[in-house]
PDB file of C-alpha atoms in Angstrom:
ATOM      1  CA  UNK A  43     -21.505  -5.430   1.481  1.00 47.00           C
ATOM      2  CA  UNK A  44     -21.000  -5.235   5.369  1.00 50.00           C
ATOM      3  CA  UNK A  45     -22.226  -2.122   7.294  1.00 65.00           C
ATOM      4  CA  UNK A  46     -18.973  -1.205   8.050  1.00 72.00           C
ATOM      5  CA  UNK A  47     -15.414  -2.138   7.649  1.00 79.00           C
ATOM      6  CA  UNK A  48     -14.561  -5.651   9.094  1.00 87.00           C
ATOM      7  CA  UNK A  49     -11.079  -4.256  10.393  1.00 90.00           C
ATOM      8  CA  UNK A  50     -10.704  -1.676  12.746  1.00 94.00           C
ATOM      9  CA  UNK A  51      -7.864   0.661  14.017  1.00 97.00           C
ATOM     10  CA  UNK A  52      -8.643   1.965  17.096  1.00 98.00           C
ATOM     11  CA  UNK A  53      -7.536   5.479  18.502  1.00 98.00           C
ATOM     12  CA  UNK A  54      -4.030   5.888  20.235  1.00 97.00           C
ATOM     13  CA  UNK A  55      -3.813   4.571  23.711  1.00 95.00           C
ATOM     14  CA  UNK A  56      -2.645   7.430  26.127  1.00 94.00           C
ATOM     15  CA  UNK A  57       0.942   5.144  25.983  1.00 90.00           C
ATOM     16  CA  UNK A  58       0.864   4.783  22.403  1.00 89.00           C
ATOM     17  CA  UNK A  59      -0.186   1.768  19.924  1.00 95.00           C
ATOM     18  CA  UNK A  60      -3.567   1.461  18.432  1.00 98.00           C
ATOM     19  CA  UNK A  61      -6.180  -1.849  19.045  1.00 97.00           C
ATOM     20  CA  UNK A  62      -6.604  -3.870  16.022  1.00 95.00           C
ATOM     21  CA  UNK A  63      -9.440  -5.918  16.022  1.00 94.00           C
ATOM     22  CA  UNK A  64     -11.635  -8.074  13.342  1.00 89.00           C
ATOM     23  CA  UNK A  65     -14.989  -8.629  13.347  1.00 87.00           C
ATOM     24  CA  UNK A  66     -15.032  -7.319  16.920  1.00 85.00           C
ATOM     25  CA  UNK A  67     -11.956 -10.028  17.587  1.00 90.00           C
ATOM     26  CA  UNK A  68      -9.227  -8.309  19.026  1.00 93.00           C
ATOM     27  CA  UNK A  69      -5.746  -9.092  17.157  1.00 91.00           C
ATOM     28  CA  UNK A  70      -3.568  -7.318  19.022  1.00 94.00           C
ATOM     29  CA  UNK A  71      -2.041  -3.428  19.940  1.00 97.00           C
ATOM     30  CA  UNK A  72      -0.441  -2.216  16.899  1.00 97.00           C
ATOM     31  CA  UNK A  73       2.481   0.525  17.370  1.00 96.00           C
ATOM     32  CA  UNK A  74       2.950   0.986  13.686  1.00 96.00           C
ATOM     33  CA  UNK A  75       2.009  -0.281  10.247  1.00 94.00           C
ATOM     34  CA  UNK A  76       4.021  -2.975   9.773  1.00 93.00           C
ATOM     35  CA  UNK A  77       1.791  -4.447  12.924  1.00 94.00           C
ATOM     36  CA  UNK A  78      -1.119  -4.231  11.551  1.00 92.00           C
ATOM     37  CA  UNK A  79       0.279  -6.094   8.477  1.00 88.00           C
ATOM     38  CA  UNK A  80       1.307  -8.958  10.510  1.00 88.00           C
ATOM     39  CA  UNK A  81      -2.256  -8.960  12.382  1.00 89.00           C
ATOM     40  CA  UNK A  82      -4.266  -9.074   9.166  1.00 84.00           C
ATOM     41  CA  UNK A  83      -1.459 -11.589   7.696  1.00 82.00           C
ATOM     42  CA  UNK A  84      -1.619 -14.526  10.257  1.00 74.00           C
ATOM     43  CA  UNK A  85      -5.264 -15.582  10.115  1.00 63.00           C
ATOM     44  CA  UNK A  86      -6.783 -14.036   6.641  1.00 65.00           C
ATOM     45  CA  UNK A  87      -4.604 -12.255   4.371  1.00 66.00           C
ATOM     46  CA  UNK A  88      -2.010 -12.159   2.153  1.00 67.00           C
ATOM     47  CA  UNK A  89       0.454  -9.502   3.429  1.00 63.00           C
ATOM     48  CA  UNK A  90       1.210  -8.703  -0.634  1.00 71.00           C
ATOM     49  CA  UNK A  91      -2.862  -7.852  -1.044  1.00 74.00           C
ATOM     50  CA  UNK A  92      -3.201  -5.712   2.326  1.00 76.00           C
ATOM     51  CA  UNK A  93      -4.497  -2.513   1.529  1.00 83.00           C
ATOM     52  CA  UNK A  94      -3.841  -0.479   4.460  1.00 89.00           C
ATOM     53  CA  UNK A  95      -6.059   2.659   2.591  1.00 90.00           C
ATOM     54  CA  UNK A  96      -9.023   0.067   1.664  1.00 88.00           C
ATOM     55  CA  UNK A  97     -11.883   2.313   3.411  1.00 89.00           C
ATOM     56  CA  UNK A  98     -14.018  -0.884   2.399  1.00 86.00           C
ATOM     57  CA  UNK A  99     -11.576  -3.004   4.614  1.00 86.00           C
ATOM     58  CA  UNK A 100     -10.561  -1.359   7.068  1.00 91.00           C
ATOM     59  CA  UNK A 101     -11.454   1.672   9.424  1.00 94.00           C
ATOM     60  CA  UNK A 102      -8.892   4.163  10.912  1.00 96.00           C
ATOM     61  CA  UNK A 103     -10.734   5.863  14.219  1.00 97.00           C
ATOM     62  CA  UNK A 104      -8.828   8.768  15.902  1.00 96.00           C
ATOM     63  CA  UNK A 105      -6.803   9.086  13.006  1.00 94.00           C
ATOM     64  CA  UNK A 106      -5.271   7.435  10.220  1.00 94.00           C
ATOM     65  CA  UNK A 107      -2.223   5.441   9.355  1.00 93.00           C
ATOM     66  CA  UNK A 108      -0.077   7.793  10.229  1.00 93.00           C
ATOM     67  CA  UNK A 109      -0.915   8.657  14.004  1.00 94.00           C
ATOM     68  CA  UNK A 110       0.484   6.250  16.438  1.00 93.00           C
ATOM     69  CA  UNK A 111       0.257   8.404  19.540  1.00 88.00           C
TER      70      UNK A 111
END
């Protein structure tokens, strides 16, 4: 198992959205859920199998799903 989760959610941005990035790749700014979906979906992942609470998967700094700003 990795050392840590190979997605990450970064904190807000000061303007809103969150970094998404992969394996240190960065996917894109995020400004809600549906986002990050479509991030995780294009290169890897099945939207239907994304687990947005996965803590194994991903990582939520400066908050969780739910804080966008």
């Amino acid at each position: 198992m990795a050392a840590h989760p190979p997605v990450v959610v970064h904190p807000p941005t000061p303007t809103g959205g969150r970094r998404v990035t992969v394996d240190a790749e960065i996917l894109g700014m995020a400004c809600g859920l549906a986002d990050v979906v479509e991030f995780l979906r294009r290169p890897r992942a099945d939207p239907d199998e994304v687990r947005l609470d996965d803590p194994a998967r991903i990582e939520w700094r400066g908050g969780g799903p739910d804080i966008w700003t």
